[in-house]
PDB file of C-alpha atoms in Angstrom:
ATOM      1  CA  MET A   1      96.246  84.693 105.694  1.00 93.00           C
ATOM      2  CA  VAL A   2      94.655  82.644 103.305  1.00 95.00           C
ATOM      3  CA  THR A   3      93.144  79.014 103.209  1.00 95.00           C
ATOM      4  CA  PRO A   4      94.544  75.787 101.625  1.00 95.00           C
ATOM      5  CA  SER A   5      92.475  76.832  98.584  1.00 96.00           C
ATOM      6  CA  LEU A   6      94.160  80.575  98.756  1.00 96.00           C
ATOM      7  CA  GLN A   7      90.776  82.152  99.926  1.00 96.00           C
ATOM      8  CA  THR A   8      91.582  84.859 102.364  1.00 96.00           C
ATOM      9  CA  THR A   9      90.518  83.894 106.052  1.00 95.00           C
ATOM     10  CA  ARG A  10      88.226  86.658 106.242  1.00 95.00           C
ATOM     11  CA  ASP A  11      85.952  86.411 103.087  1.00 95.00           C
ATOM     12  CA  SER A  12      85.890  83.290 101.172  1.00 93.00           C
ATOM     13  CA  ASN A  13      84.841  85.440  98.043  1.00 94.00           C
ATOM     14  CA  ILE A  14      88.441  87.148  98.039  1.00 95.00           C
ATOM     15  CA  PHE A  15      91.438  85.112  96.952  1.00 96.00           C
ATOM     16  CA  ALA A  16      94.919  86.107  97.137  1.00 95.00           C
ATOM     17  CA  LEU A  17      98.520  84.968  95.615  1.00 94.00           C
ATOM     18  CA  GLY A  18     102.144  86.264  95.779  1.00 92.00           C
ATOM     19  CA  ASP A  19     103.045  88.971  98.192  1.00 91.00           C
ATOM     20  CA  CYS A  20      99.337  89.360  99.160  1.00 92.00           C
ATOM     21  CA  ALA A  21      99.173  86.035 100.336  1.00 93.00           C
ATOM     22  CA  SER A  22     100.348  84.262 103.421  1.00 93.00           C
ATOM     23  CA  TYR A  23      99.751  80.286 103.520  1.00 94.00           C
ATOM     24  CA  THR A  24     101.589  77.731 105.961  1.00 93.00           C
ATOM     25  CA  PRO A  25     100.595  74.203 104.580  1.00 90.00           C
ATOM     26  CA  VAL A  26     101.498  72.366 107.871  1.00 86.00           C
ATOM     27  CA  ALA A  27     100.847  74.053 111.378  1.00 83.00           C
ATOM     28  CA  GLY A  28     104.584  74.739 112.936  1.00 83.00           C
ATOM     29  CA  GLN A  29     106.320  74.589 109.796  1.00 87.00           C
ATOM     30  CA  ALA A  30     107.570  77.420 107.447  1.00 90.00           C
ATOM     31  CA  PRO A  31     104.994  79.465 105.311  1.00 93.00           C
ATOM     32  CA  VAL A  32     105.238  79.193 101.337  1.00 94.00           C
ATOM     33  CA  PRO A  33     108.306  81.689 100.558  1.00 91.00           C
ATOM     34  CA  PRO A  34     107.750  84.992  99.000  1.00 88.00           C
ATOM     35  CA  LYS A  35     109.439  84.009  95.892  1.00 87.00           C
ATOM     36  CA  ALA A  36     108.416  84.377  92.107  1.00 85.00           C
ATOM     37  CA  GLN A  37     108.092  80.586  91.817  1.00 88.00           C
ATOM     38  CA  ALA A  38     105.409  80.878  94.670  1.00 93.00           C
ATOM     39  CA  ALA A  39     103.381  83.268  92.944  1.00 93.00           C
ATOM     40  CA  HIS A  40     103.606  81.730  89.653  1.00 90.00           C
ATOM     41  CA  GLN A  41     102.486  78.269  90.954  1.00 94.00           C
ATOM     42  CA  GLU A  42      99.761  79.985  92.797  1.00 96.00           C
ATOM     43  CA  ALA A  43      98.619  81.817  89.983  1.00 95.00           C
ATOM     44  CA  ARG A  44      98.479  78.774  87.745  1.00 94.00           C
ATOM     45  CA  PHE A  45      96.419  77.063  90.794  1.00 97.00           C
ATOM     46  CA  LEU A  46      93.808  79.853  90.954  1.00 96.00           C
ATOM     47  CA  ALA A  47      93.396  79.778  87.369  1.00 95.00           C
ATOM     48  CA  ARG A  48      92.044  76.451  87.577  1.00 95.00           C
ATOM     49  CA  THR A  49      90.356  77.035  91.076  1.00 96.00           C
ATOM     50  CA  LEU A  50      88.571  80.005  90.052  1.00 95.00           C
ATOM     51  CA  ILE A  51      86.384  78.266  87.439  1.00 96.00           C
ATOM     52  CA  MET A  52      86.060  75.481  89.990  1.00 96.00           C
ATOM     53  CA  ARG A  53      84.582  78.095  92.662  1.00 96.00           C
ATOM     54  CA  LEU A  54      82.200  79.410  89.326  1.00 95.00           C
ATOM     55  CA  GLU A  55      81.034  76.001  88.907  1.00 96.00           C
ATOM     56  CA  ASN A  56      80.180  75.457  92.539  1.00 95.00           C
ATOM     57  CA  GLN A  57      82.921  72.595  92.821  1.00 96.00           C
ATOM     58  CA  ALA A  58      84.757  71.519  95.726  1.00 96.00           C
ATOM     59  CA  LEU A  59      88.061  73.583  95.834  1.00 97.00           C
ATOM     60  CA  PRO A  60      91.305  71.818  96.171  1.00 97.00           C
ATOM     61  CA  SER A  61      94.311  72.556  98.161  1.00 96.00           C
ATOM     62  CA  PHE A  62      97.650  74.447  97.152  1.00 96.00           C
ATOM     63  CA  THR A  63     100.743  72.387  97.332  1.00 94.00           C
ATOM     64  CA  PHE A  64     104.121  74.166  96.735  1.00 93.00           C
ATOM     65  CA  HIS A  65     106.711  72.508  95.042  1.00 90.00           C
ATOM     66  CA  ASP A  66     110.186  74.291  95.585  1.00 86.00           C
ATOM     67  CA  ARG A  67     112.090  74.578  92.309  1.00 85.00           C
ATOM     68  CA  GLY A  68     115.463  75.440  93.881  1.00 85.00           C
ATOM     69  CA  SER A  69     116.950  79.130  93.562  1.00 86.00           C
ATOM     70  CA  LEU A  70     119.399  80.833  91.157  1.00 83.00           C
ATOM     71  CA  VAL A  71     121.113  84.252  91.830  1.00 84.00           C
ATOM     72  CA  SER A  72     123.057  86.287  89.311  1.00 81.00           C
ATOM     73  CA  LEU A  73     126.217  87.806  90.750  1.00 82.00           C
ATOM     74  CA  GLY A  74     127.039  89.808  88.053  1.00 76.00           C
ATOM     75  CA  GLU A  75     127.721  89.750  84.258  1.00 71.00           C
ATOM     76  CA  HIS A  76     129.453  86.183  84.399  1.00 74.00           C
ATOM     77  CA  GLU A  77     128.898  84.693  87.451  1.00 83.00           C
ATOM     78  CA  ALA A  78     125.769  82.544  89.086  1.00 84.00           C
ATOM     79  CA  VAL A  79     125.081  80.166  91.947  1.00 88.00           C
ATOM     80  CA  GLY A  80     121.998  77.786  92.654  1.00 87.00           C
ATOM     81  CA  ASN A  81     120.603  74.962  94.378  1.00 87.00           C
ATOM     82  CA  VAL A  82     118.228  72.504  92.938  1.00 82.00           C
ATOM     83  CA  PRO A  83     116.149  70.007  95.055  1.00 81.00           C
ATOM     84  CA  GLY A  84     117.291  66.497  94.852  1.00 71.00           C
ATOM     85  CA  TRP A  85     115.570  64.770  92.282  1.00 64.00           C
ATOM     86  CA  LEU A  86     118.836  62.706  91.719  1.00 62.00           C
ATOM     87  CA  GLY A  87     119.041  60.919  95.525  1.00 64.00           C
ATOM     88  CA  GLY A  88     116.786  62.942  97.279  1.00 70.00           C
ATOM     89  CA  ARG A  89     119.444  65.632  98.289  1.00 79.00           C
ATOM     90  CA  THR A  90     119.948  69.477  97.288  1.00 80.00           C
ATOM     91  CA  TRP A  91     122.194  70.112  94.755  1.00 82.00           C
ATOM     92  CA  PHE A  92     124.511  73.022  94.805  1.00 85.00           C
ATOM     93  CA  MET A  93     125.675  74.562  91.460  1.00 86.00           C
ATOM     94  CA  GLU A  94     128.154  77.306  90.560  1.00 87.00           C
ATOM     95  CA  GLY A  95     129.940  78.700  87.436  1.00 85.00           C
ATOM     96  CA  LEU A  96     129.069  77.671  83.996  1.00 84.00           C
ATOM     97  CA  LEU A  97     126.498  75.600  84.635  1.00 84.00           C
ATOM     98  CA  ALA A  98     124.636  77.857  87.134  1.00 86.00           C
ATOM     99  CA  ARG A  99     125.208  80.617  84.561  1.00 85.00           C
ATOM    100  CA  PHE A 100     123.715  78.828  81.638  1.00 86.00           C
ATOM    101  CA  SER A 101     120.603  77.727  83.963  1.00 84.00           C
ATOM    102  CA  TYR A 102     120.199  81.273  84.912  1.00 83.00           C
ATOM    103  CA  TRP A 103     120.332  82.319  81.217  1.00 83.00           C
ATOM    104  CA  LEU A 104     117.675  79.922  80.349  1.00 86.00           C
ATOM    105  CA  LEU A 105     115.598  80.453  83.029  1.00 83.00           C
ATOM    106  CA  TYR A 106     115.369  84.266  82.435  1.00 83.00           C
ATOM    107  CA  ARG A 107     114.635  83.509  78.884  1.00 87.00           C
ATOM    108  CA  ARG A 108     111.876  81.484  79.530  1.00 86.00           C
ATOM    109  CA  HIS A 109     110.566  84.003  82.065  1.00 83.00           C
ATOM    110  CA  LEU A 110     110.753  86.587  78.999  1.00 86.00           C
ATOM    111  CA  ALA A 111     108.654  84.242  76.844  1.00 91.00           C
ATOM    112  CA  ILE A 112     106.160  83.660  79.508  1.00 86.00           C
ATOM    113  CA  LEU A 113     105.596  87.390  79.952  1.00 85.00           C
ATOM    114  CA  LEU A 114     106.207  88.949  76.107  1.00 88.00           C
ATOM    115  CA  GLY A 115     105.518  85.798  73.943  1.00 92.00           C
ATOM    116  CA  PHE A 116     108.107  83.905  72.250  1.00 91.00           C
ATOM    117  CA  ASN A 117     108.388  86.222  68.944  1.00 90.00           C
ATOM    118  CA  ARG A 118     108.786  89.352  71.500  1.00 90.00           C
ATOM    119  CA  ALA A 119     111.380  87.681  73.735  1.00 88.00           C
ATOM    120  CA  PHE A 120     113.085  86.678  71.065  1.00 89.00           C
ATOM    121  CA  LEU A 121     113.449  90.073  69.240  1.00 88.00           C
ATOM    122  CA  ALA A 122     114.163  91.138  73.170  1.00 83.00           C
ATOM    123  CA  GLN A 123     117.337  88.722  73.199  1.00 82.00           C
ATOM    124  CA  LEU A 124     118.463  89.615  69.637  1.00 84.00           C
ATOM    125  CA  GLY A 125     118.284  93.182  70.915  1.00 81.00           C
ATOM    126  CA  SER A 126     120.461  92.626  73.959  1.00 78.00           C
ATOM    127  CA  TRP A 127     122.915  90.714  71.898  1.00 75.00           C
ATOM    128  CA  PHE A 128     123.460  93.924  70.033  1.00 73.00           C
ATOM    129  CA  SER A 129     123.408  96.697  72.762  1.00 72.00           C
ATOM    130  CA  GLY A 130     125.738  94.508  74.835  1.00 63.00           C
ATOM    131  CA  ARG A 131     123.584  94.233  77.867  1.00 60.00           C
ATOM    132  CA  SER A 132     121.416  91.054  78.511  1.00 54.00           C
ATOM    133  CA  GLN A 133     119.777  91.603  82.005  1.00 55.00           C
ATOM    134  CA  PRO A 134     120.370  93.169  85.251  1.00 55.00           C
ATOM    135  CA  ARG A 135     123.986  92.629  86.826  1.00 58.00           C
ATOM    136  CA  VAL A 136     122.251  90.953  90.166  1.00 58.00           C
ATOM    137  CA  LYS A 137     119.018  89.190  90.131  1.00 59.00           C
ATOM    138  CA  LEU A 138     117.247  86.308  92.308  1.00 58.00           C
ATOM    139  CA  HIS A 139     115.181  83.762  90.789  1.00 55.00           C
TER     140      HIS A 139
END
């Protein structure tokens, strides 16, 4: 269990994120979901927050922004939902648009992990090997 600043409830000197953190922003509502996008947002938040802690500044509260989900259903299929930035409702996508969105998201993920040059070389290698990613994957 963590506080709004992602400090553990047992020791304020310990911060947690991802699968190690359970944070419920508003009592009675669902906790932040155990998704990679939540862990990524928590990591970015903690990178700034830890510096503030070292400088004895007041710590901000974490806010999760749901960016939706994409699921790869094999080599040629994908489905997903995107929260409504057009009209306020959630949009469901499938087919070519979902597949292309998944492809872009996966490449962005690789670029963050490996750096642009290594991710580009990995993509070239996948084109030549004929396999670009796992057959079923959730983001």
